Tab-separated table of C-alpha atoms and ligand atoms in Angstrom:
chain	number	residue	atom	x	y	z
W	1289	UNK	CA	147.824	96.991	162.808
W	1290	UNK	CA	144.682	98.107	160.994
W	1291	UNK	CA	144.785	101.614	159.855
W	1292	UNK	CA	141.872	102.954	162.383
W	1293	UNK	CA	144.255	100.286	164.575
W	1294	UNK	CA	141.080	98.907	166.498
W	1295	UNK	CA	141.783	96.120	168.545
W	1296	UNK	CA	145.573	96.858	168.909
W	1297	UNK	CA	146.796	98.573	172.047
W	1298	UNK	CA	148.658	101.194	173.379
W	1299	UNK	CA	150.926	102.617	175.943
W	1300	UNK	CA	150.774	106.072	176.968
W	1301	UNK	CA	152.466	108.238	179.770
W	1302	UNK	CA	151.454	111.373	181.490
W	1303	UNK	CA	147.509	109.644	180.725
W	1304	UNK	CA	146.297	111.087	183.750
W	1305	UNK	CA	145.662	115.077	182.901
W	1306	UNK	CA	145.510	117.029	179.638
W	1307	UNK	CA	147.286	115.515	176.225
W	1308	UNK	CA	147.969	112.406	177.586
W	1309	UNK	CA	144.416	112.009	178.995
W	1310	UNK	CA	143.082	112.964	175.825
W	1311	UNK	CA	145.090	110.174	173.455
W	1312	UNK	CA	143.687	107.681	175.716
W	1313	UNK	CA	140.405	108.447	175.161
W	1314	UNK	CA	140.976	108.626	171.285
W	1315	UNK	CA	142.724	105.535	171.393
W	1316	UNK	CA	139.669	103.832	173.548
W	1317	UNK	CA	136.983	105.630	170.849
W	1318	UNK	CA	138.677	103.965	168.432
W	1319	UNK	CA	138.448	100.260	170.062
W	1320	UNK	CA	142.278	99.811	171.027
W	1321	UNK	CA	143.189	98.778	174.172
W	1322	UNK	CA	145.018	101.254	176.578
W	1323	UNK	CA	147.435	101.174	179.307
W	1324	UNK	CA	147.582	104.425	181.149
W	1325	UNK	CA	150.316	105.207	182.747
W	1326	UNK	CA	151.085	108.183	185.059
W	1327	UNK	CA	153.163	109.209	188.580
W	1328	UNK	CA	150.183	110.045	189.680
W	1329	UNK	CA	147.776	106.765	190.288
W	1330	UNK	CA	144.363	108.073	190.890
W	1331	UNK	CA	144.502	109.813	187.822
W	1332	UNK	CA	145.638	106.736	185.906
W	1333	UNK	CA	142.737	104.961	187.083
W	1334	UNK	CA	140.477	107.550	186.349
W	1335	UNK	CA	141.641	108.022	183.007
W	1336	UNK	CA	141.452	103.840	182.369
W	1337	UNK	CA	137.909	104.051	183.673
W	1338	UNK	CA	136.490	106.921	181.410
W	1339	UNK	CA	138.511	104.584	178.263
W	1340	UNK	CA	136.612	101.934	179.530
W	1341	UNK	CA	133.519	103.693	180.160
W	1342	UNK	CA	134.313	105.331	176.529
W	1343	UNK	CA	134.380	101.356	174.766
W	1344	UNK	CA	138.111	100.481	175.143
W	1345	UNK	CA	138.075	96.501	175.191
W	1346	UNK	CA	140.276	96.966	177.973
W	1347	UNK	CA	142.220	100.112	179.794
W	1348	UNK	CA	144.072	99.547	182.665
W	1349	UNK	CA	145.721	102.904	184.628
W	1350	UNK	CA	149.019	101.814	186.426
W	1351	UNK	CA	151.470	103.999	188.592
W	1352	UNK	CA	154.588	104.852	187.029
W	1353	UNK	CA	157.297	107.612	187.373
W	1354	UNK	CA	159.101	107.757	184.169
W	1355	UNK	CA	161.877	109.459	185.491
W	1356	UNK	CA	162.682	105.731	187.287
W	1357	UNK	CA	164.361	103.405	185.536
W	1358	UNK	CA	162.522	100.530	187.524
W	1359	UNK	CA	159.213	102.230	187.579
W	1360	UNK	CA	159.023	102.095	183.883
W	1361	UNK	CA	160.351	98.716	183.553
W	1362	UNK	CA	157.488	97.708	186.031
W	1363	UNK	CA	155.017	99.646	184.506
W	1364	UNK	CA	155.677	97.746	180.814
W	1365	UNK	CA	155.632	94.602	182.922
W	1366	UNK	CA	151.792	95.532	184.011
W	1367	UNK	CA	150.273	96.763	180.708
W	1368	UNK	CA	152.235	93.673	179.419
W	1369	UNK	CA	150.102	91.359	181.657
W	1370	UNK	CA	147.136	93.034	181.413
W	1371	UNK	CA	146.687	93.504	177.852
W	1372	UNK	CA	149.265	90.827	176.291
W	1373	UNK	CA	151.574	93.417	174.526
W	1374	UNK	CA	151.477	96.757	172.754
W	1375	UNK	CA	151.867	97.833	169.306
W	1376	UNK	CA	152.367	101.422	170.114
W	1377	UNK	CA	153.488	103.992	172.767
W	1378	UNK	CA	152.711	107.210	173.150
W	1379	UNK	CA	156.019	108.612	175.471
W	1380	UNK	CA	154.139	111.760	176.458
W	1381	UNK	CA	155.041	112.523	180.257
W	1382	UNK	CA	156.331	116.057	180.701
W	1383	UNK	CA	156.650	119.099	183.410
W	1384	UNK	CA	157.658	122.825	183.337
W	1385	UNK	CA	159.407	125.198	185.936
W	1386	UNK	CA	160.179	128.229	184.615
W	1387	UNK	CA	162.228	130.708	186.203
W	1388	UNK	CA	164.891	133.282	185.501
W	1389	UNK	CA	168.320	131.468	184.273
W	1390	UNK	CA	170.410	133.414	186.717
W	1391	UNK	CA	168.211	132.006	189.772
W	1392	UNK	CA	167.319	128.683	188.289
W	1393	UNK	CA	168.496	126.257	191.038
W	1394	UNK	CA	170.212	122.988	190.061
W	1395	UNK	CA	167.596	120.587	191.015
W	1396	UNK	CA	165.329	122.454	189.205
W	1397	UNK	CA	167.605	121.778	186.084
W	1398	UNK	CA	167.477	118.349	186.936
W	1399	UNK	CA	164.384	117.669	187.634
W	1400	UNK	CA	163.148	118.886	184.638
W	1401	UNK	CA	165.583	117.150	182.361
W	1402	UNK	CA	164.896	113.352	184.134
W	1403	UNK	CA	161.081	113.568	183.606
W	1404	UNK	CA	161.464	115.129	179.866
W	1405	UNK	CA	164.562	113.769	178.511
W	1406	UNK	CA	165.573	110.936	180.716
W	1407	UNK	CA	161.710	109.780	181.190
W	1408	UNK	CA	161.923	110.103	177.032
W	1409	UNK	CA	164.398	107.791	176.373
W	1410	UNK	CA	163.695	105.373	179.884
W	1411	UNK	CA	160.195	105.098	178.361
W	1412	UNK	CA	161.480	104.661	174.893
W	1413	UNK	CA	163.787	102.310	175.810
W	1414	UNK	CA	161.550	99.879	177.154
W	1415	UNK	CA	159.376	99.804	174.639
W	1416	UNK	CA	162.170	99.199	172.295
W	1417	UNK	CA	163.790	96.191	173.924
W	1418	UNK	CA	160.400	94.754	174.113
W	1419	UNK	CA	160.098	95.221	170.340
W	1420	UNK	CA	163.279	94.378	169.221
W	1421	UNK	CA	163.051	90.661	171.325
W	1422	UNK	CA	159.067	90.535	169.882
W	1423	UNK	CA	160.420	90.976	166.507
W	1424	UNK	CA	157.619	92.713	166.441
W	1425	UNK	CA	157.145	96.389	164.435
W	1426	UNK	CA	155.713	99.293	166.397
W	1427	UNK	CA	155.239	102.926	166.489
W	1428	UNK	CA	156.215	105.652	169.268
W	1429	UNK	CA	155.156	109.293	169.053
W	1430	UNK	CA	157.417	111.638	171.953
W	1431	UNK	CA	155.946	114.759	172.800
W	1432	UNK	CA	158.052	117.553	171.793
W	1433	UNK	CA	157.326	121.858	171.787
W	1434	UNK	CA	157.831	124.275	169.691
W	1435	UNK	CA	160.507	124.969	172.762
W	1436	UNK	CA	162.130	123.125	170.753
W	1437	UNK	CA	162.355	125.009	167.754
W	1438	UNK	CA	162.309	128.592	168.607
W	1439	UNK	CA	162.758	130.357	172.042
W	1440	UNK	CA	160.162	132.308	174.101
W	1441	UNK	CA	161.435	135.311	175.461
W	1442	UNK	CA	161.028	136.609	179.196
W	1443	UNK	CA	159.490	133.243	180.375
W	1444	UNK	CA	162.511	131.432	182.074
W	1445	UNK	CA	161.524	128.698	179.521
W	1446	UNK	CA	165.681	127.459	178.861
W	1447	UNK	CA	165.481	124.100	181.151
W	1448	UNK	CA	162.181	123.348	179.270
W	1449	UNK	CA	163.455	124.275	175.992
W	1450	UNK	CA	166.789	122.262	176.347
W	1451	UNK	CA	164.741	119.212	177.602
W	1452	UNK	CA	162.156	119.549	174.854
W	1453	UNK	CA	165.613	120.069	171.776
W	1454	UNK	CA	166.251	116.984	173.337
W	1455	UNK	CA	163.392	115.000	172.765
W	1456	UNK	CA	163.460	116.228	168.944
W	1457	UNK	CA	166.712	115.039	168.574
W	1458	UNK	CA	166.336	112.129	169.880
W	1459	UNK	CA	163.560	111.003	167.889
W	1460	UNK	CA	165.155	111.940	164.804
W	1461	UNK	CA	168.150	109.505	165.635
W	1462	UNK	CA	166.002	106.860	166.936
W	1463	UNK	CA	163.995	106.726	164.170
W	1464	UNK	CA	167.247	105.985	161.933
W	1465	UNK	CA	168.338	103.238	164.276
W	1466	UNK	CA	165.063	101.892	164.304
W	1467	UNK	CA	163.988	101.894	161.018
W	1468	UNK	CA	165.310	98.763	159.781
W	1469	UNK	CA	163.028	96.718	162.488
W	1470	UNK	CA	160.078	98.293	161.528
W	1471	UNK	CA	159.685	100.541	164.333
W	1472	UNK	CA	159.247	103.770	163.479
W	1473	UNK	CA	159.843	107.064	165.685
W	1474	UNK	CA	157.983	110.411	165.517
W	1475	UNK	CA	157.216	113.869	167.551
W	1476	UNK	CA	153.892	115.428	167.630
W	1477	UNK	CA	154.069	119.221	168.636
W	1478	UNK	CA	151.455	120.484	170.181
W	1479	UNK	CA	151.697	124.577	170.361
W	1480	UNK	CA	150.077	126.072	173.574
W	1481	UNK	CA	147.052	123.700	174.323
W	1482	UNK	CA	144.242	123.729	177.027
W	1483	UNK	CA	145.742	121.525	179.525
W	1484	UNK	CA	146.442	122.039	183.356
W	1485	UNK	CA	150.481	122.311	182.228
W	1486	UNK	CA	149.337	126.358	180.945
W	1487	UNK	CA	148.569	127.795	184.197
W	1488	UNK	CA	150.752	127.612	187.171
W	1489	UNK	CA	148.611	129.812	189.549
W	1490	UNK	CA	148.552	128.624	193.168
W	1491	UNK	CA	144.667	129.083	193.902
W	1492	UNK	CA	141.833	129.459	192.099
W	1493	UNK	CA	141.111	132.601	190.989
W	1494	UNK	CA	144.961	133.120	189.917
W	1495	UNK	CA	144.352	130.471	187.823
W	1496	UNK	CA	141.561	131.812	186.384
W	1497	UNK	CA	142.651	134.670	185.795
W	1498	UNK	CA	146.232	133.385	183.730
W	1499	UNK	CA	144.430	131.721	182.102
W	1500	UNK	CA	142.064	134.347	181.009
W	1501	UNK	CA	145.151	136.202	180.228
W	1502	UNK	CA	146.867	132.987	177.623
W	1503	UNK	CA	143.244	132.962	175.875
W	1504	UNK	CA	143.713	137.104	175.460
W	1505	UNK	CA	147.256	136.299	173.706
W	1506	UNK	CA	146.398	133.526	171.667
W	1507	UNK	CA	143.526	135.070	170.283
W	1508	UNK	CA	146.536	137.866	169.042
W	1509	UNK	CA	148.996	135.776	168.081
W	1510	UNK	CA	148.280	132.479	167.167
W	1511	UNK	CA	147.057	132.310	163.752
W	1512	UNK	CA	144.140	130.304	164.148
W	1513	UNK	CA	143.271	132.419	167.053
W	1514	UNK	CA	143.267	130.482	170.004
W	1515	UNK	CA	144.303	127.891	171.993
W	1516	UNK	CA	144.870	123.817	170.645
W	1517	UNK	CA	142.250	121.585	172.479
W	1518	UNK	CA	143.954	118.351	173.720
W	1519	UNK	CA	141.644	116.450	171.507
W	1520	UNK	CA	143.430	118.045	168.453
W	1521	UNK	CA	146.885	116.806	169.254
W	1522	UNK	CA	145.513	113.456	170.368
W	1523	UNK	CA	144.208	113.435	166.942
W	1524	UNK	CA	147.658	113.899	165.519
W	1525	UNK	CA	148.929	111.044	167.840
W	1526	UNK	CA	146.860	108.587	166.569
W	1527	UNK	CA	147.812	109.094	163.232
W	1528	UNK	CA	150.865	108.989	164.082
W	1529	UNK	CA	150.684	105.710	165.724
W	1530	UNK	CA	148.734	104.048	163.127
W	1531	UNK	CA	149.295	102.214	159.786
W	1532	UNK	CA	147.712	105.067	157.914
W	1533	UNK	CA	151.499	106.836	158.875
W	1534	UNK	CA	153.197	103.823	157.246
W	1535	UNK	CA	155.922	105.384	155.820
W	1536	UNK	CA	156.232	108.563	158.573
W	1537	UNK	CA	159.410	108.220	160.334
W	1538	UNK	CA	161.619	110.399	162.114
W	1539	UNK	CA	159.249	113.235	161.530
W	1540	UNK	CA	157.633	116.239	163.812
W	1541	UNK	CA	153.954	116.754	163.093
W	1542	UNK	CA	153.198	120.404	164.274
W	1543	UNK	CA	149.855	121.360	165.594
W	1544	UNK	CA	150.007	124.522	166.762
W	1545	UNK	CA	147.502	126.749	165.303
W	1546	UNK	CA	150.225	128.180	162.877
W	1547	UNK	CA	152.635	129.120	165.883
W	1548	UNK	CA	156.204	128.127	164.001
W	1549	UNK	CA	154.617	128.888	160.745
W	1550	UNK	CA	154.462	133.156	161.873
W	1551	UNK	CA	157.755	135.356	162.203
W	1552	UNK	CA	157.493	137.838	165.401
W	1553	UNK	CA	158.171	140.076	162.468
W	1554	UNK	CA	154.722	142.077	160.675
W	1555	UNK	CA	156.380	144.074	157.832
X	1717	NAD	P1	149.461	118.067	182.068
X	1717	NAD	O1	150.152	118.699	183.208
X	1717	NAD	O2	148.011	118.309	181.852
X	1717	NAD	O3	149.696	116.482	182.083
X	1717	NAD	C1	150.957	115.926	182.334
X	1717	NAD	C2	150.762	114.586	183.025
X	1717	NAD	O4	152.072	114.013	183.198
X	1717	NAD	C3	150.145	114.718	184.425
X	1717	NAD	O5	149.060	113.801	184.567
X	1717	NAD	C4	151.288	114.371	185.369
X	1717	NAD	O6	150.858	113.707	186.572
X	1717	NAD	C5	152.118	113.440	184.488
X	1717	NAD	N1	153.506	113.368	184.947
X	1717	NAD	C6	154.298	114.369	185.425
X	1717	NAD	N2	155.483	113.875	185.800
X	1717	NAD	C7	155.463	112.548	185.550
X	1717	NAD	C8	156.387	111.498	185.753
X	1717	NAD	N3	157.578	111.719	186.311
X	1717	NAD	N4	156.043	110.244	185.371
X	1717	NAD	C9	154.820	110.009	184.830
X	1717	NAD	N5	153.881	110.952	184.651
X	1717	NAD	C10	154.211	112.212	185.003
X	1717	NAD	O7	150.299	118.557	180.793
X	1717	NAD	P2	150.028	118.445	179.222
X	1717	NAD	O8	149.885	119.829	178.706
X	1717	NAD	O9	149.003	117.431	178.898
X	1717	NAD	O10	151.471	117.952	178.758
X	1717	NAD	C11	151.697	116.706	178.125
X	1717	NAD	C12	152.951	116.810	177.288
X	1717	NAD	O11	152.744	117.803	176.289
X	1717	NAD	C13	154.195	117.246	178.065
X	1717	NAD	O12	155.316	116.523	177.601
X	1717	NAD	C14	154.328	118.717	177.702
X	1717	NAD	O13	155.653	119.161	177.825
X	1717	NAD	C15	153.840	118.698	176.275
X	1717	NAD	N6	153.395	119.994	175.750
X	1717	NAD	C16	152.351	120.651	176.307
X	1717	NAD	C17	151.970	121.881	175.756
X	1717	NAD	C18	150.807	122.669	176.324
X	1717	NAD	O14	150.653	123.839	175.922
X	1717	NAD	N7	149.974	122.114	177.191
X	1717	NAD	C19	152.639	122.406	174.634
X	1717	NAD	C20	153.715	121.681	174.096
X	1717	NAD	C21	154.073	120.473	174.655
């Protein structure tokens, strides 16, 4: 792979909105290939046609539920045909309920953990077998949180959070296991970025207004002062995914304005 990694391609999940969205039109601006995968297919093939549009030499947008063990091995058999291979995957898919512990309900729980953490390691799996039997060398970047790190308080975040400590975890052990084939496994965490995910209002104007409301707090809290575009964590991503992160393995790459950097603390 050539450090700006044009003409090799990539695999990423949850392309169809937001972060995901965003990577693969980095990936396409930088003359890699694309396979965009997401649960939801119009916005898959939306997202392949702006990468196309945008001078990918070839996206493709396929349906897959990462949560499924077979929809994810179909979906690598797609990009596979499509584009010949990939060289990296960007394991991105991700959702959040949040709701009071005490009245979380079980399939909440569970739903939550099979698209974060099971979805994770489904998605990562694939990619590795693939890999492994290639003996060819690769790079994945998971989408983590700071959820992951540190807790929010009052927003029914735990089922989020304990999906997202997951994730880390898991790509800190991968990337050990990994290591000696050349594949190396990283996080990216993005703090609170622009992206549908933010607001969870029903119509409109509720939306408008929460979000109005997030903009309000970041511009108070964050240290940078607002919100992370989801061009700025795509950024990270394809750093991460390329040669010029040779020797980054098992790492988190925090963008989040400064978020983890701040204690809640101002002595
Ligand atoms: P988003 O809602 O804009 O996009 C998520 C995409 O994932 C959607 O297109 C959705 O259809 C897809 N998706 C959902 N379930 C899926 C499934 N089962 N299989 C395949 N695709 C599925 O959200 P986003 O903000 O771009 O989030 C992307 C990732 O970034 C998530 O893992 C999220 O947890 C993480 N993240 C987001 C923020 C933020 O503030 N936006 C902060 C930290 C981490």
């Amino acid at each position: 792979m050539s450090p700006l990694m044009s003409g090799s391609t990539v695999l990423v999940t949850g392309a169809g909105s937001g972060i995901g969205r965003a990577v693969v039109l980095a990936c396409a601006g930088r003359g890699m290939s694309v396979a965009a995968l997401d649960v939801d297919a119009a916005r898959a093939a939306s997202a392949a046609d702006e990468a196309n549009a945008a001078g990918s030499p070839r996206a493709v947008g396929i349906a897959c539920d990462v949560s499924v063990e077979a929809s994810v091995r179909e979906g690598y058999d797609q990009a596979v045909t499509a584009l010949g291979g990939f060289d990296g995957v960007c394991a991105n898919a991700g959702i959040e309920i949040n709701a009071p512990l005490h009245e979380f309900g079980l399939d909440q729980w569970r739903r939550v953990l099979e698209v974060n953490l099971v979805g994770m390691f489904l998605t990562c799996r694939e990619a590795l077998r693939r890999l492994v039997e290639a003996g060819s060398p690769g790079s994945i970047v998971c989408t983590s949180s700071p959820s992951a790190f540190v807790g929010f308080a009052g927003g029914g975040n735990s089922a989020y959070a304990a999906s997202k400590g997951g994730v880390s975890a898991f790509v800190r052990s991968a990337a050990l296991d990994y290591a000696p084939y050349g594949i190396r496994v990283n996080a990216v965490v993005p703090g609170a970025t622009d992206t549908p995910m933010l607001v969870t209002g029903r119509d409109e104007a509720a939306r408008a207004d929460q979000l109005a409301h997030i903009r309000s707090v970041a511009s108070s809290q964050i240290p940078l002062g607002r919100l992370g575009r989801p061009e700025e964590i795509a950024a990270a991503v394809v750093w991460l995914l390329s040669s010029d992160a040779s020797y980054v393995t098992g790492s988190h790459l925090v963008c989040d304005g400064g978020l983890l950097a701040k204690s809640a603390n101002d002595f």
